[in-house]
Amino acid sequence: MPYLINYKNFNQHPYIMTALNKFSSMALAAALICASCSKAPKGEERYAEFPAYTGDDLELTVNDSGTHFTLWSPEAQAAKVQLYDNDLGGEPFKTLDMERGEQGVWRASVPEQLYGKFYTFRIKYDGNWLDETPGIWAKAVGTNGMRAAIINMANTNPDGWDQDRGPVIENITDAVIYEVHHRDFSVHPNSGIQNKGKFLAMTEDGTVTPLGDKTGIDHLKELGVTHVHILPSYDYNSVDETRLDEPQYNWGYDPFNYNAPEGSYSTNPADPEARIREMKEMIQALHNAGIGVVMDVVYNHTANNDDSNFSLTAPGYFYRHREDGSYSDASGCGNETASERKMMHDYIVNSVNYWAKEYHIDGFRFDLMAIHDTETMNDVASTLKQLNPSIFVYGEGWTAGDSPLPVEQRALKENVSKMQGIAVFSDDIRDAVKGHYSNEEAQGFVQGQTGNEETVKIGIVAATNHPQVDYSKGNNSKFAYASAPTEIINYVSCHDDLTLTDKLAKSMPGSTEAQRQRAARLAQTIVFTSQGTPFMFAGEEVFRDKKGVHNSYKSPDSINAIDWNLKHQNAEQFGYYQELIKLRKAHPAFRMTTSEDIANHIKFDEVDQNNVVSYSIVDNANGDAWKEIKLIFNGNPEAVKVEVPRGNWTIIAQDGKIKADGMGRSSGGTLTVPATSALILAQ
Ligand code: CA
């Protein structure tokens, strides 16, 4: 999502200031339009009285007795199903009038199994027939998701799908997450990948650059990440699937059909089975490589307002509104959904459950999660954990604008300890380590800007209560908001805003690329050794950039594609990331699971220099083979001297180099930590 802000300061944010100014006139215009609009909500209170449907056969069931349609639309005056031979164009070959049933649903059936056919629903509302919609539960769709498809889902399973399993992990803190857009990953001409920009890209073995470096899934294996977090992969609105031969790009935060894959990532959007089968093949290939798949989900808003599938099935119900009847907009994208209402709550829970069951998804990342209520998020996590204890859930613990949902009910970062099995992104560590996310010149700890030391420490202890961390000095949060490190995702950059490479270029004027790469290494060393779960943006391991573009959500491939020749050019950088990941995976001391363990095993050192953080992880923390690990981060652009207790230390990281198994010995004493680097010792 383009707007990453904390609700507490959202109205001071430059983007939002503009948005709010624009917004007042938009709201006024919307109010004027809605005064004469037949779909204007008649008061939110009535939604609580709507009957909720408790069956599991919403919209489409095909069985021995035929094809059955069930649409939930309590206020419809009539409803019908239109049946088509094709996914686009032509007239319906048949129209079925639906009959009112129980719990707000409408039903129609035919005795045949209509495999290969397509359908849409239409409802009559306030005397008018609304536009066609594939419904909100279409699990297969044709081109551009305009019509739902009737397919036999079993036909979409690749060989061996029944045996397919994702990686087993005990705690989210054991994961190393790699966030990637399908197109960024494979579309560059030197990726060596055949299926560029497609789900199938991640199924190709043995791909290399012209210079011989591994790409694709082999690259992921070589890097050592445990989970790939794929940017939105449900059917989204912006990319026109009828003209995929033309250059088009979008991140995909504009949801259209939540329960079917995006067509532009398939080899044939017109074939409803292709996108499903190919996405499953991708997941299977990653699972075979021991890598889990986290899906980015965006239930907080839809691409359209009155024309969304939600609005065309049950107008008004699925959204929050302002008192004047206009759409409230905590997403900054024109609307926000209403998870506190029974059928929206159930929709979110059932939808993620469906993806986990049908597609074997291993985790979910919730966009603007604080638009949802904490109860819904708790139900999401508990339902998924019942299905598969290795599944984890995390999200953005903020909104992009104000919401009618009371602050105490929002799934905010500050409320994360009130939820079970949910983690949030730490903007604390993000901004302290590399400087403010949107102010491009702003420096952080690794550029040598003092005043970030205590917030770096908040990051190290995963925002849990620690006797040596003074939260009053925190730059973003002023209290220990996490009750356990399993509630925190640590990162310094993601698809939003500048890449780490661009951020360092903008904030280190006059620096050399070598200096910036050292700063990137120090930044990621802090992230990957901190308590909580590390998360990285794809391509940072080869020092990829986005040519200085912040919000590249629809920028062309020339901005977003990862140039894999960088892997050759920046081979040392890649090697550093590999060793850093290896170090974390080999040592449970970096992966504690309780705040008590952190308080007992992390000891910060008194440091009399600015921009230096020094601490030890002691007493074989979390069953680690190492009795003590000493970590000293020097964010200064010059070397500093530190005192390390005498001992028989193995050097793990020094002067911008790292080796998980060690690279020499030190007996401690007065040691030098070179400019912009980490010193890690173990014994
Ligand atoms: Ca689409």
XYZ file of C-alpha atoms and ligand atoms in Angstrom:
684
model
C 0.000 0.000 0.000
C 1.267 3.420 -0.838
C 0.409 5.085 2.446
C 2.285 3.649 5.382
C 1.483 5.570 8.451
C 0.668 5.227 12.032
C -2.873 6.257 12.894
C -1.569 8.533 15.623
C 0.183 10.839 13.238
C -1.749 10.186 10.069
C -3.070 13.686 9.789
C 0.424 15.185 9.945
C 1.631 13.060 7.084
C 2.272 15.047 3.876
C 0.443 12.558 1.635
C -2.507 12.502 3.945
C -2.598 16.262 4.370
C -3.067 16.436 0.639
C -5.474 13.546 0.715
C -7.517 15.142 3.497
C -7.707 18.461 1.691
C -8.772 16.772 -1.499
C -10.986 14.649 0.559
C -13.174 17.398 2.020
C -14.216 18.471 -1.450
C -14.613 14.874 -2.522
C -16.776 14.130 0.499
C -18.942 17.106 -0.287
C -19.297 15.991 -3.885
C -20.072 12.458 -2.755
C -22.727 13.760 -0.368
C -24.360 15.742 -3.144
C -24.353 12.755 -5.451
C -25.605 10.418 -2.755
C -28.529 12.668 -1.887
C -30.107 11.625 -5.151
C -28.470 8.208 -5.311
C -30.783 5.223 -5.117
C -28.099 3.197 -3.391
C -27.590 5.643 -0.533
C -27.467 3.724 2.736
C -30.511 4.179 4.920
C -28.638 4.061 8.188
C -25.990 1.631 9.287
C -27.988 0.322 12.228
C -30.112 -1.924 10.064
C -27.116 -3.992 8.995
C -26.884 -5.512 12.461
C -30.398 -6.911 11.907
C -29.523 -8.608 8.634
C -29.763 -12.381 8.856
C -26.340 -14.006 8.518
C -26.030 -17.045 6.310
C -24.343 -19.968 8.024
C -24.154 -22.478 5.159
C -20.946 -23.255 3.289
C -22.458 -23.386 -0.219
C -22.549 -19.685 -1.058
C -22.905 -18.813 -4.724
C -21.985 -22.078 -6.483
C -22.237 -25.808 -5.812
C -22.041 -28.546 -8.415
C -23.067 -32.033 -7.332
C -24.972 -35.113 -8.545
C -28.258 -33.218 -8.496
C -26.984 -30.423 -10.731
C -25.674 -26.874 -10.481
C -26.912 -24.747 -7.593
C -26.642 -20.999 -7.060
C -27.031 -19.338 -3.655
C -26.654 -15.572 -3.333
C -26.724 -13.699 -0.010
C -28.574 -10.440 -0.574
C -31.080 -9.647 2.182
C -32.378 -6.384 0.702
C -32.709 -7.533 -2.904
C -36.231 -7.369 -4.303
C -35.410 -10.003 -6.907
C -32.315 -11.813 -8.111
C -31.288 -13.759 -11.173
C -28.421 -15.801 -12.599
C -27.245 -15.255 -16.164
C -25.549 -18.237 -17.798
C -22.999 -17.810 -20.591
C -20.970 -19.987 -22.917
C -18.025 -17.576 -22.866
C -16.046 -15.522 -20.375
C -16.543 -12.266 -22.307
C -19.094 -11.010 -24.831
C -22.258 -12.627 -26.176
C -25.712 -12.929 -24.628
C -26.684 -15.292 -21.820
C -27.888 -18.637 -23.156
C -30.164 -18.841 -20.153
C -31.364 -16.665 -17.287
C -32.532 -18.214 -14.012
C -34.879 -16.377 -11.684
C -33.777 -16.925 -8.112
C -36.153 -17.639 -5.259
C -35.946 -16.098 -1.837
C -34.641 -18.567 0.725
C -33.742 -18.500 4.407
C -31.100 -16.289 6.118
C -31.107 -13.628 3.405
C -30.210 -15.886 0.491
C -31.663 -16.384 -2.975
C -31.484 -19.744 -4.738
C -31.703 -21.216 -8.235
C -30.746 -24.627 -9.604
C -30.510 -26.552 -12.847
C -30.335 -30.358 -13.025
C -27.236 -30.355 -15.274
C -23.629 -30.024 -14.222
C -22.705 -26.858 -16.103
C -18.954 -27.405 -16.234
C -17.297 -25.131 -18.781
C -20.021 -22.457 -18.515
C -19.861 -18.986 -16.965
C -22.329 -17.038 -14.821
C -23.112 -13.686 -13.282
C -25.687 -12.511 -10.756
C -27.977 -9.503 -10.940
C -30.109 -8.171 -8.145
C -33.036 -5.779 -8.138
C -32.531 -3.121 -5.510
C -34.712 -0.084 -4.826
C -36.638 -0.824 -7.986
C -33.614 -1.045 -10.293
C -31.698 -3.974 -11.699
C -28.041 -3.447 -10.774
C -25.133 -4.372 -13.044
C -23.915 -7.926 -13.428
C -21.447 -9.299 -10.920
C -19.574 -12.603 -10.655
C -20.497 -12.449 -6.966
C -18.070 -12.298 -4.062
C -17.297 -16.010 -3.888
C -16.196 -16.737 -7.441
C -13.426 -19.335 -7.107
C -12.789 -19.450 -10.844
C -13.155 -16.593 -13.313
C -12.541 -15.785 -16.952
C -10.725 -12.835 -18.504
C -10.620 -9.767 -16.263
C -12.725 -11.649 -13.717
C -15.957 -10.363 -15.231
C -17.774 -13.711 -15.116
C -17.477 -16.576 -12.690
C -16.610 -19.951 -14.197
C -18.039 -23.353 -13.422
C -15.143 -25.766 -13.265
C -14.274 -28.987 -11.520
C -11.674 -27.795 -9.040
C -10.060 -31.238 -8.890
C -8.927 -30.721 -12.497
C -6.698 -27.854 -11.408
C -4.515 -29.932 -9.084
C -1.006 -30.623 -10.375
C 0.345 -34.186 -10.063
C 1.228 -34.997 -6.482
C -0.862 -32.129 -5.078
C -2.392 -34.413 -2.439
C 1.091 -34.968 -1.017
C 2.079 -31.306 -1.201
C 3.042 -29.812 2.177
C 4.567 -26.495 3.150
C 7.479 -26.256 5.574
C 6.781 -27.072 9.202
C 7.790 -24.283 11.553
C 7.159 -24.072 15.240
C 7.173 -20.294 15.598
C 6.915 -17.370 13.220
C 10.299 -16.202 14.546
C 11.848 -19.198 12.744
C 10.779 -17.719 9.408
C 12.927 -15.561 7.118
C 10.513 -13.712 4.842
C 11.268 -12.505 1.301
C 8.705 -10.100 -0.176
C 8.395 -10.288 -3.940
C 6.234 -9.134 -6.829
C 5.823 -11.791 -9.537
C 6.847 -9.420 -12.284
C 9.812 -7.788 -10.501
C 11.262 -11.220 -9.869
C 11.336 -12.668 -13.347
C 10.570 -10.078 -16.014
C 14.065 -8.683 -16.610
C 15.570 -10.005 -19.865
C 18.597 -11.369 -18.013
C 16.563 -13.440 -15.518
C 16.991 -16.455 -17.809
C 13.396 -17.375 -16.962
C 10.940 -18.446 -19.678
C 7.633 -17.579 -18.023
C 8.459 -13.969 -17.273
C 6.026 -12.251 -14.926
C 3.985 -15.423 -14.477
C 3.215 -17.792 -11.599
C 5.195 -20.411 -13.514
C 8.384 -18.338 -13.224
C 9.008 -19.814 -9.785
C 8.647 -23.371 -11.070
C 11.653 -23.208 -13.403
C 14.813 -25.007 -12.274
C 18.302 -24.280 -13.490
C 17.777 -20.696 -14.651
C 20.828 -18.418 -14.767
C 21.831 -14.948 -15.905
C 24.025 -14.496 -18.998
C 26.911 -14.249 -16.495
C 26.023 -17.643 -15.008
C 24.498 -16.611 -11.670
C 21.489 -18.562 -10.438
C 18.084 -16.883 -10.710
C 14.485 -17.845 -9.932
C 13.767 -20.575 -7.435
C 17.429 -21.675 -7.439
C 18.376 -18.182 -6.319
C 15.898 -18.400 -3.439
C 17.360 -21.729 -2.354
C 20.862 -20.328 -2.571
C 19.876 -17.304 -0.475
C 18.272 -19.466 2.196
C 14.981 -17.686 2.898
C 12.250 -19.849 4.444
C 9.176 -18.052 3.067
C 8.322 -16.097 -0.029
C 5.718 -13.383 0.534
C 4.001 -12.783 -2.793
C 2.397 -9.410 -3.433
C -1.352 -9.562 -4.208
C -2.080 -12.639 -6.292
C -5.877 -12.707 -6.117
C -7.674 -11.294 -9.164
C -7.135 -7.559 -9.154
C -8.598 -4.810 -11.252
C -5.942 -2.649 -12.863
C -4.062 -4.809 -15.358
C -6.188 -5.439 -18.461
C -5.997 -9.171 -19.121
C -7.167 -8.738 -22.724
C -3.972 -6.934 -23.754
C -1.126 -8.597 -21.970
C 1.118 -8.095 -24.986
C 1.315 -4.427 -23.989
C 3.462 -3.242 -21.087
C 1.365 -3.039 -17.925
C 2.361 -3.114 -14.288
C 0.565 -2.904 -10.984
C 1.296 -4.017 -7.438
C -2.283 -5.301 -7.237
C -3.699 -3.501 -4.187
C -6.968 -3.047 -6.066
C -8.949 -6.207 -5.276
C -11.663 -7.425 -7.608
C -12.258 -11.170 -7.036
C -10.828 -12.203 -3.680
C -11.038 -15.952 -4.161
C -9.543 -16.493 -7.601
C -5.973 -15.879 -8.781
C -4.972 -12.903 -10.935
C -5.232 -13.627 -14.647
C -2.228 -11.617 -15.835
C 0.045 -13.991 -13.927
C -1.333 -16.986 -15.816
C -0.379 -18.065 -19.317
C -4.025 -17.816 -20.426
C -6.450 -15.542 -18.531
C -9.360 -16.777 -20.656
C -8.936 -20.320 -19.327
C -10.332 -20.278 -15.775
C -8.442 -23.441 -14.835
C -5.038 -22.196 -16.041
C -4.531 -19.468 -13.431
C -5.527 -21.827 -10.620
C -3.380 -24.738 -11.794
C -0.362 -22.532 -12.466
C -0.536 -20.844 -9.090
C -0.721 -24.270 -7.455
C 2.273 -25.411 -9.510
C 4.203 -22.416 -8.237
C 3.296 -23.212 -4.639
C 4.164 -26.871 -5.125
C 7.568 -25.997 -6.610
C 8.343 -23.685 -3.709
C 7.209 -26.311 -1.212
C 9.419 -28.889 -2.915
C 12.283 -26.437 -2.388
C 11.379 -26.239 1.309
C 10.018 -22.702 0.956
C 6.641 -21.573 2.294
C 4.299 -19.142 0.565
C 2.795 -16.128 2.300
C 0.017 -14.331 0.455
C -0.600 -10.599 0.688
C -4.337 -10.078 1.269
C -6.231 -6.819 0.949
C -9.687 -7.261 2.463
C -9.628 -3.694 3.819
C -10.937 -2.059 0.640
C -12.028 -2.819 -2.918
C -10.964 -1.267 -6.213
C -14.465 0.075 -6.864
C -17.188 1.577 -4.668
C -20.763 1.283 -6.016
C -19.560 -1.061 -8.768
C -17.639 -3.479 -6.576
C -18.820 -7.061 -6.276
C -19.698 -6.362 -2.643
C -21.902 -3.404 -3.632
C -23.574 -5.307 -6.455
C -24.580 -8.208 -4.179
C -25.529 -6.469 -0.929
C -25.354 -2.683 -1.427
C -23.914 -0.803 1.534
C -23.558 -3.741 3.865
C -19.864 -4.592 3.432
C -18.563 -1.024 3.851
C -18.323 1.599 6.552
C -19.879 4.964 5.860
C -19.793 8.419 7.310
C -22.848 9.988 8.823
C -23.703 11.676 5.530
C -23.833 8.260 3.862
C -20.576 8.635 1.908
C -17.950 5.923 1.993
C -15.476 6.288 4.831
C -11.928 5.850 3.645
C -9.381 4.559 6.135
C -7.615 2.860 3.233
C -6.864 6.059 1.326
C -8.232 4.205 -1.695
C -11.845 5.378 -1.643
C -13.560 3.008 0.771
C -13.068 0.664 3.714
C -14.745 -2.618 4.504
C -16.682 -3.339 7.696
C -15.148 -6.405 9.373
C -17.234 -5.846 12.500
C -20.349 -6.946 10.560
C -21.037 -10.645 10.723
C -20.976 -11.459 7.014
C -17.829 -9.392 6.346
C -16.131 -10.991 9.347
C -17.095 -14.441 8.117
C -16.033 -13.546 4.596
C -12.479 -12.690 5.652
C -12.160 -15.754 7.888
C -13.608 -18.103 5.266
C -11.605 -16.605 2.421
C -8.173 -17.058 4.054
C -9.273 -20.503 5.180
C -10.152 -21.317 1.574
C -6.732 -20.185 0.290
C -4.981 -22.187 2.989
C -6.976 -25.332 2.188
C -7.258 -25.183 -1.591
C -3.870 -23.576 -2.363
C -1.822 -24.742 0.658
C -0.859 -21.165 1.532
C 1.477 -21.010 4.549
C 0.902 -17.489 5.796
C -1.027 -14.273 5.267
C 0.062 -10.655 5.277
C -2.851 -8.297 5.941
C -2.720 -4.956 4.199
C -3.761 -2.026 6.434
C -4.777 -4.543 9.054
C -5.905 -1.871 11.530
C -8.954 -1.261 9.343
C -10.092 -4.661 10.614
C -11.209 -5.266 14.180
C -9.135 -7.307 16.618
C -11.859 -9.945 17.009
C -11.845 -10.694 13.287
C -8.050 -10.968 13.272
C -8.139 -13.310 16.274
C -10.659 -15.502 14.469
C -8.503 -15.482 11.331
C -5.467 -16.657 13.284
C -7.262 -19.314 15.323
C -9.072 -20.753 12.289
C -5.824 -21.013 10.330
C -3.878 -22.486 13.240
C -6.500 -25.216 13.578
C -6.017 -26.088 9.938
C -2.227 -25.999 10.040
C -0.194 -24.937 13.092
C 2.675 -23.761 10.842
C 0.554 -21.006 9.277
C 1.258 -17.508 10.542
C -0.406 -14.126 10.133
C 1.025 -10.626 10.195
C -0.031 -7.251 8.964
C 0.312 -3.527 8.841
C -0.766 -2.318 12.275
C -1.985 1.011 10.999
C -4.540 2.629 8.690
C -4.089 5.231 5.940
C -6.796 7.552 7.212
C -9.342 7.829 10.010
C -12.070 5.245 10.445
C -15.431 5.054 12.214
C -14.145 1.888 13.926
C -13.220 2.806 17.515
C -9.450 2.918 18.074
C -9.582 0.279 20.800
C -11.153 -2.211 18.382
C -8.673 -1.664 15.564
C -6.008 -4.284 14.853
C -3.357 -1.642 15.445
C 0.292 -2.155 16.224
C -0.473 -0.693 19.656
C -3.180 -3.346 20.170
C -1.099 -6.327 19.036
C -0.801 -7.748 22.539
C -4.623 -7.956 22.665
C -4.552 -10.372 19.740
C -3.342 -13.968 19.643
C -1.239 -15.296 16.802
C -0.940 -11.976 14.965
C 2.280 -10.062 14.260
C 2.779 -6.473 13.119
C 5.467 -4.669 11.175
C 7.846 -2.657 13.368
C 8.066 0.838 11.966
C 10.239 1.509 15.014
C 13.193 -0.514 13.789
C 12.494 0.434 10.169
C 12.787 4.178 10.686
C 15.437 4.132 13.426
C 17.877 2.024 11.451
C 17.715 3.703 8.059
C 15.864 6.986 8.661
C 12.301 8.128 8.106
C 10.480 6.172 5.389
C 9.046 9.090 3.428
C 11.518 11.918 4.103
C 14.200 10.714 1.750
C 17.108 12.763 3.095
C 16.371 11.827 6.716
C 19.139 9.712 8.191
C 18.990 6.936 10.730
C 21.414 4.930 12.808
C 23.403 3.455 9.912
C 24.020 6.862 8.334
C 25.439 8.075 11.642
C 22.473 10.087 12.885
C 22.394 10.133 16.694
C 19.115 9.920 18.565
C 18.110 6.531 17.221
C 20.016 4.332 19.676
C 17.133 3.675 22.049
C 14.725 2.937 19.192
C 17.235 0.471 17.742
C 17.183 -1.198 21.166
C 13.358 -1.296 21.013
C 13.846 -3.157 17.727
C 16.373 -5.575 19.207
C 13.985 -6.597 22.010
C 11.027 -6.745 19.581
C 9.115 -3.988 21.401
C 8.774 -6.157 24.508
C 9.285 -4.964 28.056
C 12.988 -4.919 28.922
C 14.516 -3.424 32.081
C 17.293 -1.671 30.109
C 15.139 -0.129 27.381
C 13.719 3.322 28.007
C 10.580 3.559 25.897
C 10.163 7.240 26.676
C 13.092 7.772 24.274
C 11.449 5.783 21.477
C 11.063 7.769 18.265
C 7.793 6.149 17.192
C 6.336 4.108 20.050
C 6.500 5.119 23.666
C 5.614 1.827 25.287
C 6.412 -1.873 25.017
C 3.484 -2.745 22.776
C 4.421 -6.376 22.102
C 3.887 -9.041 24.724
C 6.112 -11.499 22.827
C 8.659 -11.339 19.974
C 6.329 -13.530 17.896
C 4.226 -10.365 17.496
C 6.893 -8.398 15.612
C 8.095 -8.312 11.986
C 11.435 -6.504 11.608
C 12.390 -4.802 8.375
C 14.106 -1.803 6.866
C 12.290 -1.719 3.555
C 9.505 -3.320 1.537
C 7.669 -2.661 -1.748
C 6.412 0.662 -0.359
C 8.630 3.735 -0.411
C 12.289 3.813 -1.400
C 14.272 0.599 -1.613
C 17.104 0.431 0.878
C 19.520 1.110 -1.994
C 17.672 4.277 -3.045
C 17.122 5.430 0.523
C 20.846 5.224 1.270
C 21.706 7.019 -1.977
C 19.349 9.890 -1.110
C 20.415 10.159 2.520
C 24.202 9.722 2.189
C 25.219 12.574 -0.109
C 28.778 12.299 -1.366
C 29.071 8.649 -0.352
C 30.532 5.884 -2.489
C 28.541 2.822 -3.452
C 30.897 0.778 -1.260
C 29.969 2.934 1.750
C 26.284 2.561 0.994
C 26.623 -1.197 0.713
C 28.300 -1.250 4.115
C 25.375 0.761 5.496
C 22.932 -1.719 3.950
C 24.833 -4.618 5.518
C 24.793 -2.977 8.926
C 21.056 -2.236 8.578
C 20.206 -5.825 7.691
C 22.548 -7.208 10.339
C 20.513 -5.325 12.938
C 17.266 -6.664 11.430
C 18.371 -10.281 11.106
C 19.897 -10.549 14.586
C 17.016 -8.803 16.361
C 14.287 -10.681 18.186
C 11.089 -11.003 16.159
C 10.827 -12.160 12.542
C 13.063 -10.762 9.780
C 11.555 -9.595 6.520
C 13.353 -8.352 3.410
C 12.390 -6.889 0.067
C 13.322 -9.009 -2.940
C 16.511 -7.958 -4.654
C 18.083 -6.143 -1.715
C 20.502 -9.056 -1.535
C 21.855 -7.892 -4.916
C 21.496 -4.186 -4.016
C 18.613 -3.571 -6.437
C 17.101 -0.113 -6.673
C 13.893 1.428 -8.051
C 15.627 4.459 -9.575
C 14.516 6.652 -6.705
C 10.778 6.044 -7.153
C 8.831 5.818 -3.860
C 5.397 4.712 -4.899
C 6.144 2.472 -7.877
C 2.733 0.743 -7.773
C 2.191 1.281 -11.483
C 5.687 2.165 -12.636
C 7.007 0.282 -15.636
C 9.302 -2.727 -15.543
C 12.245 -0.375 -16.102
C 11.692 0.837 -12.511
C 10.422 -2.302 -10.815
C 12.213 -5.233 -12.449
C 15.207 -6.707 -10.643
C 18.255 -6.632 -12.898
C 19.854 -9.968 -12.065
C 23.229 -8.988 -13.477
C 23.548 -7.081 -10.195
C 24.107 -10.440 -8.567
C 27.433 -10.657 -10.342
C 28.332 -7.042 -9.785
C 27.416 -7.204 -6.087
C 28.462 -10.767 -5.389
C 29.941 -9.833 -2.005
C 26.678 -8.218 -0.947
C 24.798 -11.368 -1.877
C 27.319 -13.482 0.035
C 26.821 -11.297 3.105
C 23.050 -11.847 3.033
C 23.545 -15.590 2.623
C 25.771 -15.798 5.691
C 23.501 -13.505 7.694
C 20.516 -15.754 7.005
C 22.576 -18.843 7.741
C 23.658 -17.341 11.070
C 20.089 -16.620 12.104
C 18.823 -20.052 11.099
C 21.665 -21.819 12.931
C 21.161 -19.953 16.222
C 17.969 -20.065 18.244
C 19.344 -17.238 20.412
C 18.121 -14.840 17.716
C 14.710 -16.503 17.707
C 13.430 -16.365 21.268
C 9.686 -16.719 21.716
C 8.884 -15.057 25.041
C 9.438 -11.605 26.474
C 10.729 -13.227 29.694
C 13.501 -14.965 27.765
C 14.454 -11.694 26.121
C 14.514 -9.814 29.428
C 16.656 -12.561 30.995
C 19.069 -13.221 28.149
C 19.684 -9.845 26.506
C 22.097 -7.569 28.359
C 22.828 -4.133 26.935
C 26.231 -2.584 27.613
C 26.751 0.947 28.860
C 28.187 2.845 25.907
C 29.659 6.344 26.191
C 29.708 7.031 22.458
C 26.882 8.204 20.282
C 25.538 5.911 17.626
C 26.897 2.708 19.074
C 24.683 -0.091 20.388
C 26.347 -2.968 22.205
C 24.717 -5.980 23.797
C 25.113 -9.633 24.633
C 22.768 -12.579 24.324
C 23.813 -14.679 27.314
C 23.445 -18.103 28.911
C 22.782 -20.282 25.873
C 19.617 -18.355 25.116
C 16.734 -20.418 23.745
C 18.914 -23.554 23.810
C 21.674 -22.032 21.680
C 25.041 -23.834 21.452
C 26.757 -20.497 22.075
C 26.980 -19.440 25.700
C 27.316 -15.792 24.802
C 26.955 -13.728 21.630
C 28.323 -10.173 21.669
C 26.918 -7.750 19.097
C 28.271 -4.245 18.630
C 26.759 -1.968 15.998
C 28.727 1.116 14.999
C 26.583 3.526 12.981
C 29.310 6.189 12.883
C 31.165 6.972 9.671
C 34.402 6.448 11.617
C 35.858 3.611 13.683
C 35.177 3.409 17.419
C 36.974 1.578 20.212
C 34.992 -0.646 22.548
C 35.789 -2.776 25.574
C 34.909 -6.443 25.289
C 35.449 -8.804 28.219
C 38.486 -11.041 27.948
C 37.585 -14.473 26.608
C 38.036 -16.962 23.835
C 35.777 -15.402 21.215
C 35.067 -16.562 17.697
C 34.692 -13.667 15.273
C 31.417 -13.964 13.339
C 31.164 -10.509 11.780
C 33.759 -7.768 11.457
C 34.437 -4.798 9.197
C 31.576 -5.475 6.772
C 32.238 -9.194 6.495
C 30.371 -12.083 8.065
C 30.825 -15.839 8.350
C 28.233 -17.811 10.263
C 30.795 -20.471 11.216
C 33.395 -17.930 12.254
C 36.426 -16.285 10.669
C 39.127 -16.115 13.294
C 39.565 -15.578 17.037
C 39.651 -12.677 19.421
C 40.622 -12.593 23.079
C 38.586 -9.467 23.725
C 39.921 -6.356 25.463
C 39.957 -3.022 23.649
C 38.709 -3.691 20.123
C 38.148 -1.479 17.112
C 34.820 -1.518 15.318
C 35.377 0.040 11.884
C 33.060 2.659 10.422
C 29.480 1.599 9.606
C 29.812 -2.026 10.584
C 28.823 -4.728 13.020
C 31.166 -6.702 15.231
C 29.701 -10.039 16.274
C 31.634 -12.361 18.571
C 30.551 -15.663 20.060
C 31.771 -18.118 22.643
Ca -7.363 -9.190 -12.978
